């Protein structure tokens, strides 16, 4: 954020909103085992199949992507309880794809749908 005190407040707020809407790069020290994830939803985004899963020891909504060599951990989503999803990308090779077009927004919307469906179906 700019420290220039002459910058209009609206410009600073717009810049902050733009930064907040971007996904974040993340490094997961102890990622969950993909075969142990309970899949709660799936979506096809830009011809890629994404699966959303939960794991008891890792409290996030994890996102996996089907690759030619098998599923890979793409990242995770947080903030779903507050309807304000934050996308965290662990697969740094997928970063250019995530930033292209509105892919990040589509992933966040699909994650939010999967989370709502899971809560509705699991909690009654």
CSV table of C-alpha atoms in Angstrom, one decimal:
chain,number,residue,atom,x,y,z
A,1,UNK,CA,0.0,0.0,0.0
A,2,UNK,CA,1.2,3.5,-0.8
A,3,UNK,CA,2.5,5.6,2.0
A,4,UNK,CA,2.0,8.7,0.0
A,5,UNK,CA,-0.4,10.8,2.1
A,6,UNK,CA,-1.5,12.8,-1.0
A,7,UNK,CA,-3.0,9.7,-2.6
A,8,UNK,CA,-6.8,9.8,-2.5
A,9,UNK,CA,-8.4,7.4,0.0
A,10,UNK,CA,-10.5,5.8,-2.8
A,11,UNK,CA,-7.3,4.8,-4.7
A,12,UNK,CA,-5.8,3.2,-1.6
A,13,UNK,CA,-9.0,1.3,-0.9
A,14,UNK,CA,-9.3,0.1,-4.6
A,15,UNK,CA,-5.7,-1.1,-4.4
A,16,UNK,CA,-6.3,-2.9,-1.2
A,17,UNK,CA,-9.4,-4.6,-2.6
A,18,UNK,CA,-7.5,-5.7,-5.7
A,19,UNK,CA,-4.7,-7.2,-3.5
A,20,UNK,CA,-7.3,-9.0,-1.3
A,21,UNK,CA,-9.0,-10.6,-4.3
A,22,UNK,CA,-5.8,-12.3,-5.6
A,23,UNK,CA,-5.0,-15.8,-4.4
A,24,UNK,CA,-2.0,-16.3,-2.2
A,25,UNK,CA,0.9,-18.6,-2.7
A,26,UNK,CA,1.3,-21.1,0.1
A,27,UNK,CA,3.7,-23.8,1.2
A,28,UNK,CA,2.2,-26.7,3.1
A,29,UNK,CA,4.8,-28.3,5.4
A,30,UNK,CA,2.7,-31.4,6.2
A,31,UNK,CA,0.2,-31.8,3.3
A,32,UNK,CA,-2.6,-34.4,3.8
A,33,UNK,CA,-2.5,-37.7,2.0
A,34,UNK,CA,-4.6,-37.3,-1.1
A,35,UNK,CA,-6.1,-40.8,-0.7
A,36,UNK,CA,-7.2,-39.9,2.8
A,37,UNK,CA,-9.3,-36.9,1.8
A,38,UNK,CA,-13.1,-37.2,2.0
A,39,UNK,CA,-14.2,-35.7,-1.3
A,40,UNK,CA,-17.2,-33.4,-0.8
A,41,UNK,CA,-17.5,-31.9,-4.3
A,42,UNK,CA,-16.0,-31.5,-7.7
A,43,UNK,CA,-16.0,-29.0,-10.5
A,44,UNK,CA,-14.7,-28.8,-14.1
A,45,UNK,CA,-12.9,-25.5,-14.6
A,46,UNK,CA,-11.2,-24.7,-17.9
A,47,UNK,CA,-11.2,-28.4,-18.9
A,48,UNK,CA,-9.5,-29.4,-15.6
A,49,UNK,CA,-11.3,-31.6,-13.0
A,50,UNK,CA,-10.9,-30.3,-9.5
A,51,UNK,CA,-12.0,-32.2,-6.4
A,52,UNK,CA,-12.7,-30.6,-3.0
A,53,UNK,CA,-12.0,-32.7,0.0
A,54,UNK,CA,-11.7,-32.5,3.8
A,55,UNK,CA,-9.4,-34.2,6.2
A,56,UNK,CA,-9.9,-34.4,10.0
A,57,UNK,CA,-6.2,-33.6,10.8
A,58,UNK,CA,-6.0,-30.7,8.3
A,59,UNK,CA,-8.9,-28.3,8.8
A,60,UNK,CA,-9.2,-26.8,5.3
A,61,UNK,CA,-11.1,-27.5,2.2
A,62,UNK,CA,-8.4,-29.0,0.1
A,63,UNK,CA,-8.3,-28.7,-3.7
A,64,UNK,CA,-6.9,-31.4,-5.9
A,65,UNK,CA,-6.5,-31.4,-9.6
A,66,UNK,CA,-6.4,-34.4,-11.9
A,67,UNK,CA,-3.1,-34.5,-13.8
A,68,UNK,CA,-1.7,-37.0,-16.3
A,69,UNK,CA,0.3,-38.7,-13.6
A,70,UNK,CA,-2.6,-38.8,-11.0
A,71,UNK,CA,-4.2,-36.3,-8.7
A,72,UNK,CA,-2.0,-33.5,-7.3
A,73,UNK,CA,-2.6,-31.0,-4.4
A,74,UNK,CA,-3.5,-27.7,-5.9
A,75,UNK,CA,-4.1,-25.8,-2.7
A,76,UNK,CA,-6.8,-25.1,-0.1
A,77,UNK,CA,-9.5,-22.6,0.7
A,78,UNK,CA,-10.2,-20.9,3.9
A,79,UNK,CA,-12.9,-18.4,5.0
A,80,UNK,CA,-15.7,-20.5,3.7
A,81,UNK,CA,-17.7,-20.3,7.0
A,82,UNK,CA,-17.9,-16.5,6.6
A,83,UNK,CA,-18.8,-16.7,2.8
A,84,UNK,CA,-15.5,-14.9,2.0
A,85,UNK,CA,-13.3,-17.6,0.5
A,86,UNK,CA,-9.5,-17.2,0.4
A,87,UNK,CA,-7.6,-19.3,-2.1
A,88,UNK,CA,-4.2,-20.6,-1.1
A,89,UNK,CA,-2.2,-22.2,-3.9
A,90,UNK,CA,0.4,-24.8,-2.9
A,91,UNK,CA,1.2,-26.0,-6.5
A,92,UNK,CA,3.4,-23.1,-7.7
A,93,UNK,CA,3.6,-24.6,-11.2
A,94,UNK,CA,-0.2,-23.9,-11.5
A,95,UNK,CA,0.2,-20.2,-10.6
A,96,UNK,CA,0.1,-18.9,-14.2
A,97,UNK,CA,-3.1,-20.9,-14.9
A,98,UNK,CA,-4.7,-19.7,-11.6
A,99,UNK,CA,-4.0,-16.0,-12.5
A,100,UNK,CA,-5.3,-16.4,-16.1
A,101,UNK,CA,-8.7,-14.9,-16.7
A,102,UNK,CA,-11.2,-15.5,-13.9
A,103,UNK,CA,-9.9,-19.0,-12.9
A,104,UNK,CA,-9.3,-18.1,-9.3
A,105,UNK,CA,-12.8,-16.6,-9.0
A,106,UNK,CA,-14.3,-19.8,-10.5
A,107,UNK,CA,-12.3,-22.0,-8.1
A,108,UNK,CA,-13.5,-19.9,-5.1
A,109,UNK,CA,-17.1,-20.1,-6.2
A,110,UNK,CA,-16.9,-23.9,-6.7
A,111,UNK,CA,-15.2,-24.3,-3.3
A,112,UNK,CA,-18.0,-22.3,-1.7
A,113,UNK,CA,-20.7,-24.4,-3.4
A,114,UNK,CA,-19.0,-27.6,-2.4
A,115,UNK,CA,-18.7,-26.3,1.2
A,116,UNK,CA,-22.3,-25.3,1.4
A,117,UNK,CA,-23.4,-28.6,-0.1
A,118,UNK,CA,-21.3,-30.5,2.4
A,119,UNK,CA,-22.7,-28.6,5.4
A,120,UNK,CA,-26.2,-29.0,4.2
A,121,UNK,CA,-25.9,-32.7,3.5
A,122,UNK,CA,-23.7,-33.6,6.5
A,123,UNK,CA,-25.3,-31.4,9.2
A,124,UNK,CA,-28.9,-31.9,8.0
